[in-house]
Each structure stands twice: as C-alpha cells, then as structure tokens.
mmCIF file of C-alpha atoms and ligand atoms in Angstrom:
data_model
loop_
_atom_site.group_PDB
_atom_site.id
_atom_site.type_symbol
_atom_site.label_atom_id
_atom_site.label_comp_id
_atom_site.label_asym_id
_atom_site.label_seq_id
_atom_site.Cartn_x
_atom_site.Cartn_y
_atom_site.Cartn_z
ATOM 1 C CA UNK A 935 -23.055 14.343 0.657
ATOM 2 C CA UNK A 936 -19.591 15.616 -1.038
ATOM 3 C CA UNK A 937 -18.093 13.694 -4.428
ATOM 4 C CA UNK A 938 -14.639 13.770 -4.808
ATOM 5 C CA UNK A 939 -12.243 12.900 -7.843
ATOM 6 C CA UNK A 940 -9.275 11.248 -7.064
ATOM 7 C CA UNK A 941 -6.015 10.871 -8.944
ATOM 8 C CA UNK A 942 -3.171 8.690 -8.628
ATOM 9 C CA UNK A 943 0.388 7.997 -10.356
ATOM 10 C CA UNK A 944 2.732 7.808 -7.731
ATOM 11 C CA UNK A 945 4.397 4.350 -8.922
ATOM 12 C CA UNK A 946 3.142 2.225 -11.797
ATOM 13 C CA UNK A 947 -0.521 2.423 -11.705
ATOM 14 C CA UNK A 948 -2.160 5.314 -13.345
ATOM 15 C CA UNK A 949 -5.686 5.669 -12.031
ATOM 16 C CA UNK A 950 -8.681 8.145 -11.626
ATOM 17 C CA UNK A 951 -11.875 7.582 -9.572
ATOM 18 C CA UNK A 952 -15.147 9.271 -8.415
ATOM 19 C CA UNK A 953 -16.176 8.610 -4.742
ATOM 20 C CA UNK A 954 -18.860 9.875 -2.628
ATOM 21 C CA UNK A 955 -18.828 10.755 1.160
ATOM 22 C CA UNK A 956 -21.689 7.819 1.327
ATOM 23 C CA UNK A 957 -18.934 5.230 0.471
ATOM 24 C CA UNK A 958 -20.221 4.847 -3.382
ATOM 25 C CA UNK A 959 -17.346 4.235 -5.759
ATOM 26 C CA UNK A 960 -19.224 5.849 -8.527
ATOM 27 C CA UNK A 961 -16.482 5.275 -11.114
ATOM 28 C CA UNK A 962 -13.127 3.998 -11.167
ATOM 29 C CA UNK A 963 -10.092 3.306 -13.876
ATOM 30 C CA UNK A 964 -6.981 1.894 -13.223
ATOM 31 C CA UNK A 965 -4.354 1.366 -15.899
ATOM 32 C CA UNK A 966 -1.247 -0.902 -14.840
ATOM 33 C CA UNK A 967 2.140 -0.528 -16.805
ATOM 34 C CA UNK A 968 3.461 -4.232 -16.105
ATOM 35 C CA UNK A 969 4.172 -5.121 -19.438
ATOM 36 C CA UNK A 970 6.163 -1.629 -19.849
ATOM 37 C CA UNK A 971 8.188 -2.341 -17.071
ATOM 38 C CA UNK A 972 8.304 -6.196 -16.821
ATOM 39 C CA UNK A 973 11.554 -6.384 -19.457
ATOM 40 C CA UNK A 974 13.683 -4.455 -16.506
ATOM 41 C CA UNK A 975 12.473 -6.646 -13.610
ATOM 42 C CA UNK A 976 11.033 -3.618 -11.558
ATOM 43 C CA UNK A 977 9.478 -0.045 -12.486
ATOM 44 C CA UNK A 978 11.694 2.141 -14.456
ATOM 45 C CA UNK A 979 10.858 5.872 -13.257
ATOM 46 C CA UNK A 980 10.861 7.574 -16.405
ATOM 47 C CA UNK A 981 9.223 5.194 -18.398
ATOM 48 C CA UNK A 982 6.579 5.180 -15.602
ATOM 49 C CA UNK A 983 6.257 9.196 -15.700
ATOM 50 C CA UNK A 984 5.662 9.258 -19.383
ATOM 51 C CA UNK A 985 3.197 6.523 -19.269
ATOM 52 C CA UNK A 986 1.237 8.338 -16.803
ATOM 53 C CA UNK A 987 1.265 11.707 -18.771
ATOM 54 C CA UNK A 988 -0.102 9.764 -21.758
ATOM 55 C CA UNK A 989 -2.752 7.786 -19.771
ATOM 56 C CA UNK A 990 -4.071 9.743 -16.882
ATOM 57 C CA UNK A 991 -6.172 12.589 -18.728
ATOM 58 C CA UNK A 992 -7.836 9.988 -20.715
ATOM 59 C CA UNK A 993 -9.043 8.178 -17.570
ATOM 60 C CA UNK A 994 -10.436 11.280 -15.813
ATOM 61 C CA UNK A 995 -12.616 11.935 -19.134
ATOM 62 C CA UNK A 996 -13.619 7.975 -18.878
ATOM 63 C CA UNK A 997 -14.717 8.249 -15.273
ATOM 64 C CA UNK A 998 -16.665 11.657 -15.398
ATOM 65 C CA UNK A 999 -18.159 10.573 -18.549
ATOM 66 C CA UNK A 1000 -19.246 6.954 -16.974
ATOM 67 C CA UNK A 1001 -20.785 9.162 -13.664
ATOM 68 C CA UNK A 1002 -22.372 11.699 -16.196
ATOM 69 C CA UNK A 1003 -20.867 14.420 -14.073
ATOM 70 C CA UNK A 1004 -18.955 17.521 -15.070
ATOM 71 C CA UNK A 1005 -15.960 18.818 -13.077
ATOM 72 C CA UNK A 1006 -18.389 21.404 -11.916
ATOM 73 C CA UNK A 1007 -20.420 18.924 -10.044
ATOM 74 C CA UNK A 1008 -17.712 17.675 -7.909
ATOM 75 C CA UNK A 1009 -16.729 19.230 -4.574
ATOM 76 C CA UNK A 1010 -12.991 18.713 -4.580
ATOM 77 C CA UNK A 1011 -10.011 17.111 -6.326
ATOM 78 C CA UNK A 1012 -7.592 14.920 -4.449
ATOM 79 C CA UNK A 1013 -4.412 14.035 -5.762
ATOM 80 C CA UNK A 1014 -1.727 11.935 -4.442
ATOM 81 C CA UNK A 1015 1.495 14.416 -3.796
ATOM 82 C CA UNK A 1016 3.594 11.570 -2.543
ATOM 83 C CA UNK A 1017 5.592 9.704 -1.351
ATOM 84 C CA UNK A 1018 6.646 7.919 -4.546
ATOM 85 C CA UNK A 1019 8.786 8.108 -7.758
ATOM 86 C CA UNK A 1020 8.904 11.896 -8.202
ATOM 87 C CA UNK A 1021 8.165 12.308 -11.735
ATOM 88 C CA UNK A 1022 5.399 10.262 -11.655
ATOM 89 C CA UNK A 1023 3.861 11.907 -8.449
ATOM 90 C CA UNK A 1024 3.932 15.092 -10.439
ATOM 91 C CA UNK A 1025 1.856 14.067 -12.941
ATOM 92 C CA UNK A 1026 -1.285 13.147 -10.937
ATOM 93 C CA UNK A 1027 -0.424 16.373 -8.573
ATOM 94 C CA UNK A 1028 -0.230 19.066 -11.451
ATOM 95 C CA UNK A 1029 -3.305 17.266 -13.373
ATOM 96 C CA UNK A 1030 -5.267 18.016 -10.094
ATOM 97 C CA UNK A 1031 -4.034 21.591 -9.621
ATOM 98 C CA UNK A 1032 -5.174 22.367 -13.289
ATOM 99 C CA UNK A 1033 -8.590 20.897 -12.787
ATOM 100 C CA UNK A 1034 -8.883 22.517 -9.243
ATOM 101 C CA UNK A 1035 -7.990 25.803 -10.507
ATOM 102 C CA UNK A 1036 -10.011 25.806 -13.784
ATOM 103 C CA UNK A 1037 -13.124 24.496 -11.661
ATOM 104 C CA UNK A 1038 -12.544 26.644 -8.811
ATOM 105 C CA UNK A 1039 -12.535 23.688 -6.477
ATOM 106 C CA UNK A 1040 -10.648 22.968 -3.153
ATOM 107 C CA UNK A 1041 -7.366 20.681 -3.874
ATOM 108 C CA UNK A 1042 -6.697 18.020 -1.426
ATOM 109 C CA UNK A 1043 -3.020 17.033 -1.740
ATOM 110 C CA UNK A 1044 -2.986 13.110 -0.498
ATOM 111 C CA UNK A 1045 -0.461 11.326 1.138
ATOM 112 C CA UNK A 1046 -0.383 7.931 -0.830
ATOM 113 C CA UNK A 1047 0.349 6.009 2.333
ATOM 114 C CA UNK A 1048 -2.958 7.843 3.986
ATOM 115 C CA UNK A 1049 -4.884 6.562 0.913
ATOM 116 C CA UNK A 1050 -3.699 2.897 1.883
ATOM 117 C CA UNK A 1051 -4.328 3.528 5.690
ATOM 118 C CA UNK A 1052 -7.867 4.817 5.286
ATOM 119 C CA UNK A 1053 -8.827 2.407 2.652
ATOM 120 C CA UNK A 1054 -10.706 0.052 4.925
ATOM 121 C CA UNK A 1055 -12.896 2.560 6.079
ATOM 122 C CA UNK A 1056 -14.166 3.127 2.331
ATOM 123 C CA UNK A 1057 -15.671 -0.551 2.603
ATOM 124 C CA UNK A 1058 -16.281 -0.887 6.231
ATOM 125 C CA UNK A 1059 -18.493 1.980 7.785
ATOM 126 C CA UNK A 1060 -17.978 0.499 11.299
ATOM 127 C CA UNK A 1061 -14.444 0.534 11.449
ATOM 128 C CA UNK A 1062 -13.484 3.534 13.708
ATOM 129 C CA UNK A 1063 -10.422 5.139 15.059
ATOM 130 C CA UNK A 1064 -7.927 4.141 16.574
ATOM 131 C CA UNK A 1065 -6.848 0.703 14.758
ATOM 132 C CA UNK A 1066 -3.346 -0.857 14.534
ATOM 133 C CA UNK A 1067 -2.283 -0.555 10.957
ATOM 134 C CA UNK A 1068 -0.069 -3.394 9.210
ATOM 135 C CA UNK A 1069 0.790 -1.344 5.559
ATOM 136 C CA UNK A 1070 2.618 -3.708 3.431
ATOM 137 C CA UNK A 1071 3.411 -2.232 0.293
ATOM 138 C CA UNK A 1072 5.987 -2.269 -2.731
ATOM 139 C CA UNK A 1073 7.999 0.417 -0.770
ATOM 140 C CA UNK A 1074 6.800 0.254 2.838
ATOM 141 C CA UNK A 1075 6.564 -2.161 5.637
ATOM 142 C CA UNK A 1076 5.251 -0.414 8.801
ATOM 143 C CA UNK A 1077 3.026 -0.971 11.766
ATOM 144 C CA UNK A 1078 1.206 2.199 12.690
ATOM 145 C CA UNK A 1079 -1.476 3.354 15.183
ATOM 146 C CA UNK A 1080 -4.193 4.998 13.109
ATOM 147 C CA UNK A 1081 -5.442 7.740 15.758
ATOM 148 C CA UNK A 1082 -7.639 9.691 13.220
ATOM 149 C CA UNK A 1083 -7.270 11.168 9.956
ATOM 150 C CA UNK A 1084 -3.866 12.978 9.368
ATOM 151 C CA UNK A 1085 -2.922 11.581 13.075
ATOM 152 C CA UNK A 1086 -0.530 8.509 13.013
ATOM 153 C CA UNK A 1087 2.142 6.998 15.420
ATOM 154 C CA UNK A 1088 4.444 4.640 13.857
ATOM 155 C CA UNK A 1089 5.573 1.683 15.881
ATOM 156 C CA UNK A 1090 7.944 -0.157 13.358
ATOM 157 C CA UNK A 1091 9.315 -0.055 10.274
ATOM 158 C CA UNK A 1092 11.476 -2.155 8.011
ATOM 159 C CA UNK A 1093 15.440 -1.766 8.430
ATOM 160 C CA UNK A 1094 16.082 -2.663 4.812
ATOM 161 C CA UNK A 1095 13.440 -4.077 2.130
ATOM 162 C CA UNK A 1096 10.023 -3.782 2.347
ATOM 163 C CA UNK A 1097 7.476 -6.895 2.332
ATOM 164 C CA UNK A 1098 6.266 -6.197 -1.567
ATOM 165 C CA UNK A 1099 10.292 -5.612 -2.512
ATOM 166 C CA UNK A 1100 10.961 -8.920 -0.862
ATOM 167 C CA UNK A 1101 8.081 -10.573 -2.910
ATOM 168 C CA UNK A 1102 9.569 -8.954 -6.130
ATOM 169 C CA UNK A 1103 13.093 -9.981 -5.628
ATOM 170 C CA UNK A 1104 12.290 -13.561 -4.640
ATOM 171 C CA UNK A 1105 10.136 -13.769 -7.892
ATOM 172 C CA UNK A 1106 12.572 -12.273 -9.851
ATOM 173 C CA UNK A 1107 15.070 -15.218 -8.562
ATOM 174 C CA UNK A 1108 12.548 -17.511 -9.563
ATOM 175 C CA UNK A 1109 12.029 -16.144 -12.808
ATOM 176 C CA UNK A 1110 8.678 -14.825 -12.474
ATOM 177 C CA UNK A 1111 7.399 -11.525 -13.958
ATOM 178 C CA UNK A 1112 7.198 -8.265 -12.019
ATOM 179 C CA UNK A 1113 5.416 -7.686 -9.831
ATOM 180 C CA UNK A 1114 6.327 -10.695 -8.097
ATOM 181 C CA UNK A 1115 3.486 -11.256 -5.222
ATOM 182 C CA UNK A 1116 0.875 -12.489 -7.353
ATOM 183 C CA UNK A 1117 3.272 -14.890 -9.176
ATOM 184 C CA UNK A 1118 4.759 -16.170 -5.930
ATOM 185 C CA UNK A 1119 1.391 -16.626 -4.157
ATOM 186 C CA UNK A 1120 0.054 -18.800 -7.049
ATOM 187 C CA UNK A 1121 3.369 -20.912 -7.591
ATOM 188 C CA UNK A 1122 3.240 -21.458 -3.588
ATOM 189 C CA UNK A 1123 -0.218 -23.176 -3.820
ATOM 190 C CA UNK A 1124 1.656 -26.320 -5.296
ATOM 191 C CA UNK A 1125 4.522 -26.375 -3.071
ATOM 192 C CA UNK A 1126 5.612 -27.453 0.485
ATOM 193 C CA UNK A 1127 5.948 -24.542 2.919
ATOM 194 C CA UNK A 1128 8.275 -26.776 5.333
ATOM 195 C CA UNK A 1129 10.585 -27.737 2.384
ATOM 196 C CA UNK A 1130 13.162 -24.978 2.163
ATOM 197 C CA UNK A 1131 14.870 -23.869 5.455
ATOM 198 C CA UNK A 1132 14.887 -20.017 5.511
ATOM 199 C CA UNK A 1133 15.520 -17.596 8.182
ATOM 200 C CA UNK A 1134 13.000 -15.366 9.929
ATOM 201 C CA UNK A 1135 14.896 -12.105 10.546
ATOM 202 C CA UNK A 1136 14.340 -9.974 13.500
ATOM 203 C CA UNK A 1137 11.554 -12.712 15.009
ATOM 204 C CA UNK A 1138 11.764 -12.411 18.890
ATOM 205 C CA UNK A 1139 13.603 -9.516 18.820
ATOM 206 C CA UNK A 1140 12.349 -6.691 21.298
ATOM 207 C CA UNK A 1141 11.305 -3.787 18.766
ATOM 208 C CA UNK A 1142 8.580 -4.895 16.424
ATOM 209 C CA UNK A 1143 10.996 -3.645 13.360
ATOM 210 C CA UNK A 1144 11.111 -6.005 10.026
ATOM 211 C CA UNK A 1145 13.654 -7.081 8.011
ATOM 212 C CA UNK A 1146 13.705 -8.985 4.609
ATOM 213 C CA UNK A 1147 17.077 -8.719 2.943
ATOM 214 C CA UNK A 1148 18.546 -11.814 4.748
ATOM 215 C CA UNK A 1149 15.426 -13.875 3.545
ATOM 216 C CA UNK A 1150 16.118 -12.852 -0.216
ATOM 217 C CA UNK A 1151 19.914 -13.744 0.040
ATOM 218 C CA UNK A 1152 18.792 -17.231 1.373
ATOM 219 C CA UNK A 1153 16.422 -17.403 -1.432
ATOM 220 C CA UNK A 1154 19.290 -16.530 -3.810
ATOM 221 C CA UNK A 1155 21.184 -19.231 -2.095
ATOM 222 C CA UNK A 1156 18.446 -21.865 -2.362
ATOM 223 C CA UNK A 1157 17.944 -21.347 -6.018
ATOM 224 C CA UNK A 1158 21.606 -21.564 -6.643
ATOM 225 C CA UNK A 1159 22.072 -25.006 -4.797
ATOM 226 C CA UNK A 1160 19.610 -26.521 -7.436
ATOM 227 C CA UNK A 1161 18.324 -28.768 -4.704
ATOM 228 C CA UNK A 1162 14.634 -27.637 -4.357
ATOM 229 C CA UNK A 1163 11.647 -27.563 -6.517
ATOM 230 C CA UNK A 1164 10.665 -23.837 -7.580
ATOM 231 C CA UNK A 1165 7.182 -24.178 -5.947
ATOM 232 C CA UNK A 1166 8.715 -25.334 -2.632
ATOM 233 C CA UNK A 1167 11.042 -22.209 -2.694
ATOM 234 C CA UNK A 1168 8.007 -20.123 -3.307
ATOM 235 C CA UNK A 1169 5.998 -21.565 -0.758
ATOM 236 C CA UNK A 1170 8.875 -21.649 2.052
ATOM 237 C CA UNK A 1171 9.580 -17.792 1.179
ATOM 238 C CA UNK A 1172 5.802 -16.920 1.493
ATOM 239 C CA UNK A 1173 5.682 -19.031 4.862
ATOM 240 C CA UNK A 1174 8.771 -17.414 6.285
ATOM 241 C CA UNK A 1175 7.112 -13.679 5.297
ATOM 242 C CA UNK A 1176 4.005 -14.706 7.009
ATOM 243 C CA UNK A 1177 5.869 -15.606 10.151
ATOM 244 C CA UNK A 1178 7.648 -12.357 10.221
ATOM 245 C CA UNK A 1179 4.415 -10.510 9.748
ATOM 246 C CA UNK A 1180 2.746 -12.583 12.336
ATOM 247 C CA UNK A 1181 5.552 -11.810 14.988
ATOM 248 C CA UNK A 1182 6.112 -8.342 14.337
ATOM 249 C CA UNK A 1183 2.560 -7.567 14.509
ATOM 250 C CA UNK A 1184 1.763 -9.757 17.738
ATOM 251 C CA UNK A 1185 4.544 -7.539 19.677
ATOM 252 C CA UNK A 1186 2.781 -4.419 18.343
ATOM 253 C CA UNK A 1187 -0.661 -5.785 19.260
ATOM 254 C CA UNK A 1188 0.940 -6.319 22.696
ATOM 255 C CA UNK A 1189 1.979 -2.655 22.764
ATOM 256 C CA UNK A 1190 -1.329 -1.026 21.724
ATOM 257 C CA UNK A 1191 -4.621 -1.121 22.871
ATOM 258 C CA UNK A 1192 -6.478 -0.388 19.650
ATOM 259 C CA UNK A 1193 -9.548 -2.314 19.515
ATOM 260 C CA UNK A 1194 -9.200 -3.345 15.924
ATOM 261 C CA UNK A 1195 -6.131 -4.572 13.690
ATOM 262 C CA UNK A 1196 -6.136 -3.508 9.815
ATOM 263 C CA UNK A 1197 -3.841 -4.540 7.038
ATOM 264 C CA UNK A 1198 -3.615 -2.514 3.820
ATOM 265 C CA UNK A 1199 -1.188 -1.955 0.880
ATOM 266 C CA UNK A 1200 -0.601 -4.053 -2.163
ATOM 267 C CA UNK A 1201 0.885 -7.157 -0.135
ATOM 268 C CA UNK A 1202 -2.492 -7.309 1.778
ATOM 269 C CA UNK A 1203 -3.906 -9.083 -1.428
ATOM 270 C CA UNK A 1204 -1.768 -12.032 -0.437
ATOM 271 C CA UNK A 1205 -4.449 -14.614 0.882
ATOM 272 C CA UNK A 1206 -2.037 -16.530 3.187
ATOM 273 C CA UNK A 1207 -1.037 -13.145 4.742
ATOM 274 C CA UNK A 1208 -4.650 -12.120 5.227
ATOM 275 C CA UNK A 1209 -5.735 -15.428 6.843
ATOM 276 C CA UNK A 1210 -2.625 -15.302 9.010
ATOM 277 C CA UNK A 1211 -3.295 -11.735 10.697
ATOM 278 C CA UNK A 1212 -7.216 -12.473 10.937
ATOM 279 C CA UNK A 1213 -6.289 -15.418 13.141
ATOM 280 C CA UNK A 1214 -3.824 -13.319 14.804
ATOM 281 C CA UNK A 1215 -6.456 -10.508 15.376
ATOM 282 C CA UNK A 1216 -8.663 -13.193 16.666
ATOM 283 C CA UNK A 1217 -6.256 -14.625 19.067
ATOM 284 C CA UNK A 1218 -5.708 -11.248 20.622
ATOM 285 C CA UNK A 1219 -9.527 -10.315 20.706
ATOM 286 C CA UNK A 1220 -9.322 -7.522 18.224
ATOM 287 C CA UNK A 1221 -11.702 -6.594 15.457
ATOM 288 C CA UNK A 1222 -9.735 -7.485 11.936
ATOM 289 C CA UNK A 1223 -10.463 -5.748 9.161
ATOM 290 C CA UNK A 1224 -8.784 -5.619 5.269
ATOM 291 C CA UNK A 1225 -10.030 -4.122 2.376
ATOM 292 C CA UNK A 1226 -10.883 -6.253 -0.722
ATOM 293 C CA UNK A 1227 -7.641 -7.562 -2.742
ATOM 294 C CA UNK A 1228 -8.497 -5.036 -5.635
ATOM 295 C CA UNK A 1229 -8.579 -2.102 -3.145
ATOM 296 C CA UNK A 1230 -5.224 -3.099 -1.782
ATOM 297 C CA UNK A 1231 -3.157 -2.571 -4.791
ATOM 298 C CA UNK A 1232 -2.637 1.293 -5.731
ATOM 299 C CA UNK A 1233 -5.887 2.696 -7.223
ATOM 300 C CA UNK A 1234 -7.551 6.242 -7.030
ATOM 301 C CA UNK A 1235 -10.587 5.183 -5.003
ATOM 302 C CA UNK A 1236 -8.574 4.978 -2.155
ATOM 303 C CA UNK A 1237 -7.110 8.683 -2.819
ATOM 304 C CA UNK A 1238 -10.594 9.995 -3.458
ATOM 305 C CA UNK A 1239 -11.844 8.360 -0.156
ATOM 306 C CA UNK A 1240 -8.843 10.045 1.954
ATOM 307 C CA UNK A 1241 -10.045 13.121 0.062
ATOM 308 C CA UNK A 1242 -13.565 12.576 1.529
ATOM 309 C CA UNK A 1243 -12.161 12.094 4.849
ATOM 310 C CA UNK A 1244 -9.837 15.171 4.689
ATOM 311 C CA UNK A 1245 -12.597 17.365 3.401
ATOM 312 C CA UNK A 1246 -14.841 16.412 6.251
ATOM 313 C CA UNK A 1247 -12.090 17.484 8.610
ATOM 314 C CA UNK A 1248 -11.512 20.825 6.702
ATOM 315 C CA UNK A 1249 -7.764 19.592 5.753
ATOM 316 C CA UNK A 1250 -7.549 21.178 2.077
ATOM 317 C CA UNK A 1251 -4.010 22.253 0.482
ATOM 318 C CA UNK A 1252 -3.125 25.501 -1.493
ATOM 319 C CA UNK A 1253 -2.253 25.276 -5.182
ATOM 320 C CA UNK A 1254 1.319 25.468 -4.388
ATOM 321 C CA UNK A 1255 1.354 22.265 -2.296
ATOM 322 C CA UNK A 1256 4.649 20.619 -3.198
ATOM 323 C CA UNK A 1257 5.238 16.810 -4.859
ATOM 324 C CA UNK A 1258 7.285 14.660 -2.227
ATOM 325 C CA UNK A 1259 9.312 11.960 -3.270
ATOM 326 C CA UNK A 1260 9.549 11.055 0.637
ATOM 327 C CA UNK A 1261 6.819 11.643 3.054
ATOM 328 C CA UNK A 1262 6.304 9.826 6.264
ATOM 329 C CA UNK A 1263 2.914 9.508 8.077
ATOM 330 C CA UNK A 1264 4.415 9.977 11.151
ATOM 331 C CA UNK A 1265 6.614 12.865 10.868
ATOM 332 C CA UNK A 1266 8.052 12.573 14.344
ATOM 333 C CA UNK A 1267 9.171 8.920 13.959
ATOM 334 C CA UNK A 1268 12.939 8.634 13.875
ATOM 335 C CA UNK A 1269 14.649 7.861 10.508
ATOM 336 C CA UNK A 1270 15.179 4.080 10.025
ATOM 337 C CA UNK A 1271 18.286 2.853 7.816
ATOM 338 C CA UNK A 1272 17.125 1.608 4.367
ATOM 339 C CA UNK A 1273 13.288 2.621 4.716
ATOM 340 C CA UNK A 1274 12.365 2.800 0.901
ATOM 341 C CA UNK A 1275 11.010 6.055 -0.809
ATOM 342 C CA UNK A 1276 8.841 4.185 -3.094
ATOM 343 C CA UNK A 1277 4.785 4.147 -1.874
HETATM 344 O O1 LIG B 944 0.638 -0.831 -2.795
HETATM 345 P P1 LIG B 944 0.956 -1.228 -4.064
HETATM 346 O O2 LIG B 944 0.197 -1.593 -5.216
HETATM 347 O O3 LIG B 944 2.276 -0.319 -4.650
HETATM 348 C C1 LIG B 944 2.752 0.354 -3.954
HETATM 349 O O4 LIG B 944 2.366 1.373 -3.365
HETATM 350 O O5 LIG B 944 4.219 -0.007 -3.408
HETATM 351 O O6 LIG B 944 1.984 -2.624 -3.657
HETATM 352 C C2 LIG B 944 2.633 -3.379 -4.729
HETATM 353 C C3 LIG B 944 3.615 -4.337 -4.278
HETATM 354 C C4 LIG B 944 4.335 -5.059 -5.038
HETATM 355 O O7 LIG B 944 5.559 -5.338 -4.381
HETATM 356 C C5 LIG B 944 3.676 -6.492 -5.295
HETATM 357 O O8 LIG B 944 4.490 -7.616 -5.349
HETATM 358 C C6 LIG B 944 2.984 -6.611 -3.988
HETATM 359 O O9 LIG B 944 2.295 -5.564 -3.720
HETATM 360 N N1 LIG B 944 1.676 -7.743 -4.333
HETATM 361 C C7 LIG B 944 1.374 -8.786 -3.555
HETATM 362 C C8 LIG B 944 0.444 -9.394 -4.090
HETATM 363 N N2 LIG B 944 -0.130 -8.690 -5.008
HETATM 364 C C9 LIG B 944 0.890 -7.451 -4.899
HETATM 365 N N3 LIG B 944 2.672 -9.509 -2.726
HETATM 366 C C10 LIG B 944 2.064 -10.882 -2.190
HETATM 367 N N4 LIG B 944 0.927 -11.390 -2.589
HETATM 368 C C11 LIG B 944 0.049 -10.630 -3.525
HETATM 369 N N5 LIG B 944 -0.915 -11.261 -3.938
HETATM 370 ZN ZN1 LIG B 945 0.730 1.834 -2.507
#
C-alpha cells in the first residue's frame, strides 16, 4: 500500500489530498476562488496565483492533520506541474518540491490532464486500459485513447473554444456568474431546448474535432434579439453542446475499439451530458464510466491518484522538473489552431 500527498493549483481551485493505492481518499480539502474572480467574469491569473500562495500551505496542514499522518509517513508528493496558468502552477509544484526535498520523498510532477484522465479509475477498480476518453474542461475539449499510464493518443481536439469555455461565455451573456456551467445547467431545467435555433458546429464533419465559437456568437445574437426567455436560451445552448459532444464522440467510437467510454473534466459534472454519453456508450455496446461530479471539477485527489498510478509504474521526477503552461498529453499530436492553454 502506498500513500500519496497530492497538490493542485493550476487554475482557480486550491487543493490538497491524501490518497492511498487501495483507492481511499483519506483526506481532501478544496478551496475555490469564485468570489475573487466573479467581478471580472473569468479567472484573473495574478489574483489566482496570489490566492494559492496564501491558501495551499494551510490545506496541506489540514489534510495531514485530519489523517493524523506526518510527512514522513507518506510515500511520495504528487504536484500538478502543468498545463495551466503558470503563476498558479508554480505554487503547488514548488510547495511539492519543498516537501519532497525536506522529507526525502520522491516528487511526481503530474500533468493536470492526466489527473482528469485517470480520475475514473480512482472510483472504479474495474475500469481497465484502454478506454476512449472525452476530456471536457474549462481549457480543453479532446477525445483521447487512454492506453495506459502516460500513454495517450489524441483523436480530436477543439479548433477554437473548449466546452467549459463555451458554457462560461454563454453564461456571461445570460448574466450568470463565473464559472457558468452550473448556472446554465440550473437555468436550463426550466427552459425549452427546442425554443432557440442554434448551430451545431462541425456536426457531421469527417474528423471528430470540436468547435464552439459559432455557438457562442449565435447565443449572443439570440440574447440581443430580445425574442427569447433566458431559460430557453440556456436549455437550447446546453442541448446544442450535448449534440456536438455526442456526434463527435460517436465518430471517435467508430474509429476506436476501446471497450469503454469515459467522460472526465469539469464539464462532465453536467447531468445532461452524462446521460447523453451514457446512452451513446450503450448504443455502441461499450462500458461507460464517469467520475462523481465532485471528482470532475479540479481537485487534488485526482492528482494524488495520478501519483499513485505513476509511482506504481516507477515514473518519478527530479527536483528540477519544469512548470509548464502548455503540456499536451499526446506530444505527437499535431497542434490545432486555437487549442487553449488552460487546464
Ligand atoms: O476541470 P475544471 O474544474 O477546470 C479546468 O481544468 O478547466 O473545469 C471547469 C469548467 C468551467 O468552464 C465550468 O463552467 C465547467 O467546467 N463546469 C460545468 C459544470 N460544472 C463545471 N459545465 C457544465 N455543467 C456543469 N454542471
Ligand atoms: Zn481541470
């Protein structure tokens, strides 16, 4: 049995967690910064980085205290090393290096996207490799074949906005607070998904890439027209995103013989998206897995779990591991215009 301390600070959530190799989340603390960024309608990197500096040490003390463990009793420190807002990334990475150095423990520099990608295995012991992963977060929208720890093949990505970014921009247009996903989901419950005609960018195209910028512009026009109720716009927007995700994932399923479909990342917290992809997997005779909503949005338990998996594969890092703003999971995939740097 190994016990890993995980640290996360790559965007606007500060988090520390202790996770063991027998899939126990021994302790976890997450502090969001929504109130600090809300006046700006999005994450302000400088504010986020400063907040991580203030919050993270207290969270490390808290989880160790709750678990009644000293740093000498853990097996390794896993810290997010990218991709993300670089000022924030540096906070958890340097904290992790300091702890690893002081305690003489291995450091594991975790790719935040690998944290999302492996998170379903933390709660689902039967989910083996390979699986097809739809990774939908504030900064990414990708389809990846997960072949093993550290082994990823990207099948598709977004050519403009990420799925979460689309939710956040549509929410802003509807006067909802940042982050926009939860607000749109709630508002959509009382709206008609067929009320507003909205485009489905790239649906039907021969490569499984994504595009959401045109959808945002259409929402902007719908709001400006004054013709529609806000809840109808929210419901129609969410429905359009679901259609795009399902159509693109269907194409990727046709091209992959992976026995399971997995959805992860903050947008996977959305119930309409979870249900639609579960139905798609069923239709294709694939197993379906999605982490619980609290494990979809940014957290250190997924980073600690990636640490468990990497340590088991003897993938540890030196103390000079770099902080990376950009860090694709599949380094061989061609760069696509507009792919974001946020995680
Ligand atoms: O994975 P995450 O917490 O952070 C990044 O690594 O980006 O994802 C955050 C994104 C935000 O864009 C947020 O609006 C979206 O996830 N999100 C949702 C929901 N909850 C969070 N989108 C749709 N529906 C939700 N319920
Ligand atoms: Zn994330």
